[in-house]
Amino acid sequence: MTASSPQTQPRAVPQLPEELVASATFLLKRLGYAAKEGSMKAYEGTGLRPYHHAILLVLDEGSAETQGSIADALGYDRGQLVGLLDELEGQGLIERRRDPDDRRRHVVRLTSDGKRTLKRLRALSKEIEDEFLAPLGDKERAKLHALLLRLAEKHEPLCALAVQGSGLPQPSGATGLEDLPGKDAGTPGR
């Protein structure tokens, strides 16, 4: 008689409960974690993080230039933003100067190195998104984005505000779900 030890028997792959997988919010959370983890790993080689990228984007857009307005635009804690700005300044990607109109504030600007780095980070971000959304076609990606914007309109006001006047499709409009095969617009399938 041969007895097999627990080490030699194949381990069963644990499965998630069906009720969890049937939950859209559970899937959003899990996919959010996966997207964040993948992004953080992809940014490691740059010496920066997605948080830095967002700051550079805000500065490039010109919508905010003081430390406080950058924090407000991104929803970052002001104390944490200072540390992120220190890191960007240490790499020569931004410069901070006292606001001549209000010495209590710092004005933040992109440097020429910051603009070149931002160009590389935009390309990296596109690669990350394309890889993550690879299972979806262009129309499905657009529909997913429209649905996410609709959710953001209610739950993430900063995202919804960014859409207004941006040229992006408005979140409360039609989603085009009726075009998906086998889906009824009124009762999206799981």
CSV table of N, CA and C in Angstrom, one decimal, residues 119-190:
chain,number,residue,atom,x,y,z
A,119,LYS,N,5.8,63.0,-21.5
A,119,LYS,CA,5.6,62.3,-22.8
A,119,LYS,C,5.8,60.8,-22.7
A,120,ARG,N,6.9,60.4,-22.1
A,120,ARG,CA,7.1,59.0,-21.9
A,120,ARG,C,6.1,58.3,-21.0
A,121,LEU,N,5.7,59.0,-19.9
A,121,LEU,CA,4.6,58.5,-19.0
A,121,LEU,C,3.3,58.3,-19.7
A,122,ARG,N,3.0,59.3,-20.6
A,122,ARG,CA,1.7,59.1,-21.4
A,122,ARG,C,1.8,57.8,-22.2
A,123,ALA,N,2.9,57.6,-22.9
A,123,ALA,CA,3.0,56.4,-23.7
A,123,ALA,C,2.9,55.1,-22.8
A,124,LEU,N,3.6,55.2,-21.6
A,124,LEU,CA,3.5,54.0,-20.7
A,124,LEU,C,2.0,53.8,-20.2
A,125,SER,N,1.4,54.9,-19.9
A,125,SER,CA,0.0,54.8,-19.4
A,125,SER,C,-0.9,54.2,-20.5
A,126,LYS,N,-0.7,54.6,-21.8
A,126,LYS,CA,-1.5,54.0,-22.9
A,126,LYS,C,-1.2,52.5,-23.0
A,127,GLU,N,0.1,52.1,-22.9
A,127,GLU,CA,0.4,50.7,-22.9
A,127,GLU,C,-0.3,49.9,-21.8
A,128,ILE,N,-0.2,50.5,-20.6
A,128,ILE,CA,-0.9,49.8,-19.5
A,128,ILE,C,-2.4,49.6,-19.7
A,129,GLU,N,-3.0,50.7,-20.2
A,129,GLU,CA,-4.5,50.6,-20.4
A,129,GLU,C,-4.8,49.6,-21.6
A,130,ASP,N,-4.0,49.7,-22.6
A,130,ASP,CA,-4.2,48.8,-23.7
A,130,ASP,C,-4.1,47.3,-23.3
A,131,GLU,N,-3.1,47.0,-22.5
A,131,GLU,CA,-2.9,45.7,-22.0
A,131,GLU,C,-4.0,45.2,-21.1
A,132,PHE,N,-4.4,46.1,-20.2
A,132,PHE,CA,-5.5,45.8,-19.2
A,132,PHE,C,-6.8,45.5,-19.9
A,133,LEU,N,-7.1,46.4,-20.9
A,133,LEU,CA,-8.4,46.3,-21.7
A,133,LEU,C,-8.3,45.4,-22.9
A,134,ALA,N,-7.2,44.7,-23.1
A,134,ALA,CA,-7.0,43.9,-24.3
A,134,ALA,C,-8.2,43.0,-24.7
A,135,PRO,N,-8.9,42.4,-23.7
A,135,PRO,CA,-10.0,41.5,-24.1
A,135,PRO,C,-11.2,42.2,-24.7
A,136,LEU,N,-11.2,43.6,-24.7
A,136,LEU,CA,-12.3,44.4,-25.2
A,136,LEU,C,-11.9,45.0,-26.5
A,137,GLY,N,-12.9,45.1,-27.4
A,137,GLY,CA,-12.7,45.8,-28.7
A,137,GLY,C,-12.9,47.3,-28.4
A,138,ASP,N,-12.7,48.1,-29.5
A,138,ASP,CA,-12.8,49.5,-29.4
A,138,ASP,C,-14.2,50.0,-28.9
A,139,LYS,N,-15.3,49.4,-29.5
A,139,LYS,CA,-16.6,49.8,-29.1
A,139,LYS,C,-16.9,49.4,-27.7
A,140,GLU,N,-16.5,48.3,-27.3
A,140,GLU,CA,-16.7,47.8,-25.9
A,140,GLU,C,-15.9,48.7,-24.9
A,141,ARG,N,-14.7,49.1,-25.3
A,141,ARG,CA,-13.9,50.0,-24.4
A,141,ARG,C,-14.7,51.4,-24.3
A,142,ALA,N,-15.2,51.9,-25.4
A,142,ALA,CA,-15.9,53.2,-25.3
A,142,ALA,C,-17.2,53.0,-24.4
A,143,LYS,N,-17.9,51.9,-24.5
A,143,LYS,CA,-19.1,51.7,-23.7
A,143,LYS,C,-18.7,51.5,-22.3
A,144,LEU,N,-17.7,50.8,-22.0
A,144,LEU,CA,-17.2,50.7,-20.6
A,144,LEU,C,-16.9,52.0,-20.0
A,145,HIS,N,-16.1,52.8,-20.8
A,145,HIS,CA,-15.8,54.2,-20.3
A,145,HIS,C,-17.0,55.0,-20.1
A,146,ALA,N,-18.0,55.0,-20.9
A,146,ALA,CA,-19.2,55.7,-20.7
A,146,ALA,C,-19.9,55.3,-19.5
A,147,LEU,N,-20.0,54.0,-19.2
A,147,LEU,CA,-20.6,53.5,-18.0
A,147,LEU,C,-19.9,53.9,-16.8
A,148,LEU,N,-18.5,53.8,-16.8
A,148,LEU,CA,-17.7,54.3,-15.7
A,148,LEU,C,-17.9,55.8,-15.4
A,149,LEU,N,-18.0,56.6,-16.5
A,149,LEU,CA,-18.3,58.0,-16.3
A,149,LEU,C,-19.6,58.2,-15.6
A,150,ARG,N,-20.6,57.4,-16.0
A,150,ARG,CA,-21.9,57.6,-15.3
A,150,ARG,C,-21.8,57.3,-13.9
A,151,LEU,N,-21.1,56.3,-13.5
A,151,LEU,CA,-20.9,55.9,-12.1
A,151,LEU,C,-20.1,57.0,-11.4
A,152,ALA,N,-19.1,57.6,-12.0
A,152,ALA,CA,-18.3,58.6,-11.5
A,152,ALA,C,-19.1,59.9,-11.2
A,153,GLU,N,-20.1,60.1,-12.1
A,153,GLU,CA,-20.9,61.3,-12.0
A,153,GLU,C,-21.6,61.3,-10.6
A,154,LYS,N,-21.9,60.1,-10.1
A,154,LYS,CA,-22.6,60.1,-8.8
A,154,LYS,C,-21.6,59.9,-7.6
A,155,HIS,N,-20.6,59.1,-7.8
A,155,HIS,CA,-19.7,58.6,-6.7
A,155,HIS,C,-18.3,59.3,-6.7
A,156,GLU,N,-17.9,59.9,-7.7
A,156,GLU,CA,-16.6,60.6,-7.8
A,156,GLU,C,-16.7,61.9,-8.5
A,157,PRO,N,-17.2,62.9,-7.7
A,157,PRO,CA,-17.5,64.2,-8.4
A,157,PRO,C,-16.3,64.8,-9.1
A,158,LEU,N,-15.1,64.6,-8.6
A,158,LEU,CA,-14.0,65.2,-9.4
A,158,LEU,C,-13.9,64.7,-10.8
A,159,CYS,N,-14.1,63.4,-10.9
A,159,CYS,CA,-14.1,62.8,-12.3
A,159,CYS,C,-15.2,63.4,-13.2
A,160,ALA,N,-16.4,63.5,-12.6
A,160,ALA,CA,-17.5,64.0,-13.3
A,160,ALA,C,-17.3,65.4,-13.8
A,161,LEU,N,-16.7,66.2,-12.9
A,161,LEU,CA,-16.5,67.6,-13.2
A,161,LEU,C,-15.5,67.8,-14.3
A,162,ALA,N,-14.5,66.9,-14.4
A,162,ALA,CA,-13.5,66.9,-15.4
A,162,ALA,C,-14.1,66.7,-16.8
A,163,VAL,N,-15.2,66.0,-16.9
A,163,VAL,CA,-15.8,65.7,-18.2
A,163,VAL,C,-16.5,66.9,-18.7
A,164,GLN,N,-17.1,67.7,-17.8
A,164,GLN,CA,-17.8,68.9,-18.3
A,164,GLN,C,-16.9,69.9,-19.0
A,165,GLY,N,-17.2,70.1,-20.3
A,165,GLY,CA,-16.4,71.0,-21.1
A,165,GLY,C,-15.1,70.4,-21.6
A,166,SER,N,-14.9,69.1,-21.5
A,166,SER,CA,-13.7,68.5,-21.9
A,166,SER,C,-13.8,68.0,-23.3
A,167,GLY,N,-15.0,67.9,-23.9
A,167,GLY,CA,-15.1,67.2,-25.2
A,167,GLY,C,-15.3,65.7,-25.1
A,168,LEU,N,-15.2,65.2,-23.9
A,168,LEU,CA,-15.5,63.8,-23.7
A,168,LEU,C,-17.0,63.6,-23.7
A,169,PRO,N,-17.5,62.4,-24.0
A,169,PRO,CA,-18.9,62.1,-24.0
A,169,PRO,C,-19.5,62.3,-22.6
A,170,GLN,N,-20.6,62.9,-22.5
A,170,GLN,CA,-21.2,63.2,-21.2
A,170,GLN,C,-21.7,61.9,-20.6
A,171,PRO,N,-21.4,61.7,-19.3
A,171,PRO,CA,-21.8,60.4,-18.6
A,171,PRO,C,-23.2,60.1,-18.5
A,172,SER,N,-24.1,61.1,-18.5
A,172,SER,CA,-25.5,60.7,-18.3
A,172,SER,C,-26.2,60.4,-19.6
A,173,GLY,N,-25.5,60.4,-20.7
A,173,GLY,CA,-26.1,60.1,-22.0
A,173,GLY,C,-26.3,58.6,-22.2
A,174,ALA,N,-26.7,58.3,-23.4
A,174,ALA,CA,-27.0,56.9,-23.7
A,174,ALA,C,-25.6,56.1,-23.7
A,175,THR,N,-25.7,54.9,-23.3
A,175,THR,CA,-24.5,54.1,-23.3
A,175,THR,C,-24.2,53.2,-24.5
A,176,GLY,N,-25.2,53.0,-25.3
A,176,GLY,CA,-25.1,52.2,-26.5
A,176,GLY,C,-25.1,50.7,-26.2
A,177,LEU,N,-25.5,50.4,-25.0
A,177,LEU,CA,-25.5,49.0,-24.6
A,177,LEU,C,-26.4,48.1,-25.5
A,178,GLU,N,-27.4,48.8,-26.1
A,178,GLU,CA,-28.3,48.1,-27.0
A,178,GLU,C,-27.6,47.5,-28.2
A,179,ASP,N,-26.4,47.9,-28.4
A,179,ASP,CA,-25.6,47.4,-29.6
A,179,ASP,C,-24.8,46.1,-29.2
A,180,LEU,N,-24.7,45.8,-27.9
A,180,LEU,CA,-24.0,44.6,-27.5
A,180,LEU,C,-24.8,43.4,-27.9
A,181,PRO,N,-24.2,42.4,-28.5
A,181,PRO,CA,-25.0,41.2,-28.8
A,181,PRO,C,-25.5,40.5,-27.6
A,182,GLY,N,-26.8,40.1,-27.7
A,182,GLY,CA,-27.5,39.4,-26.6
A,182,GLY,C,-27.8,40.2,-25.4
A,183,LYS,N,-27.6,41.5,-25.5
A,183,LYS,CA,-27.9,42.3,-24.3
A,183,LYS,C,-29.1,43.2,-24.6
A,184,ASP,N,-30.0,43.3,-23.6
A,184,ASP,CA,-31.1,44.3,-23.7
A,184,ASP,C,-30.7,45.5,-22.9
A,185,ALA,N,-30.9,46.7,-23.5
A,185,ALA,CA,-30.5,47.9,-22.9
A,185,ALA,C,-31.0,48.1,-21.5
A,186,GLY,N,-32.2,47.6,-21.3
A,186,GLY,CA,-32.9,47.8,-19.9
A,186,GLY,C,-32.4,46.8,-18.9
A,187,THR,N,-31.9,45.6,-19.3
A,187,THR,CA,-31.4,44.6,-18.4
A,187,THR,C,-30.1,44.1,-18.8
A,188,PRO,N,-29.0,44.8,-18.5
A,188,PRO,CA,-27.7,44.3,-18.8
A,188,PRO,C,-27.4,43.0,-18.2
A,189,GLY,N,-26.8,42.1,-19.0
A,189,GLY,CA,-26.5,40.8,-18.4
A,189,GLY,C,-25.3,40.7,-17.6
A,190,ARG,N,-25.1,39.6,-17.0
A,190,ARG,CA,-23.9,39.5,-16.1
A,190,ARG,C,-22.9,38.7,-16.9
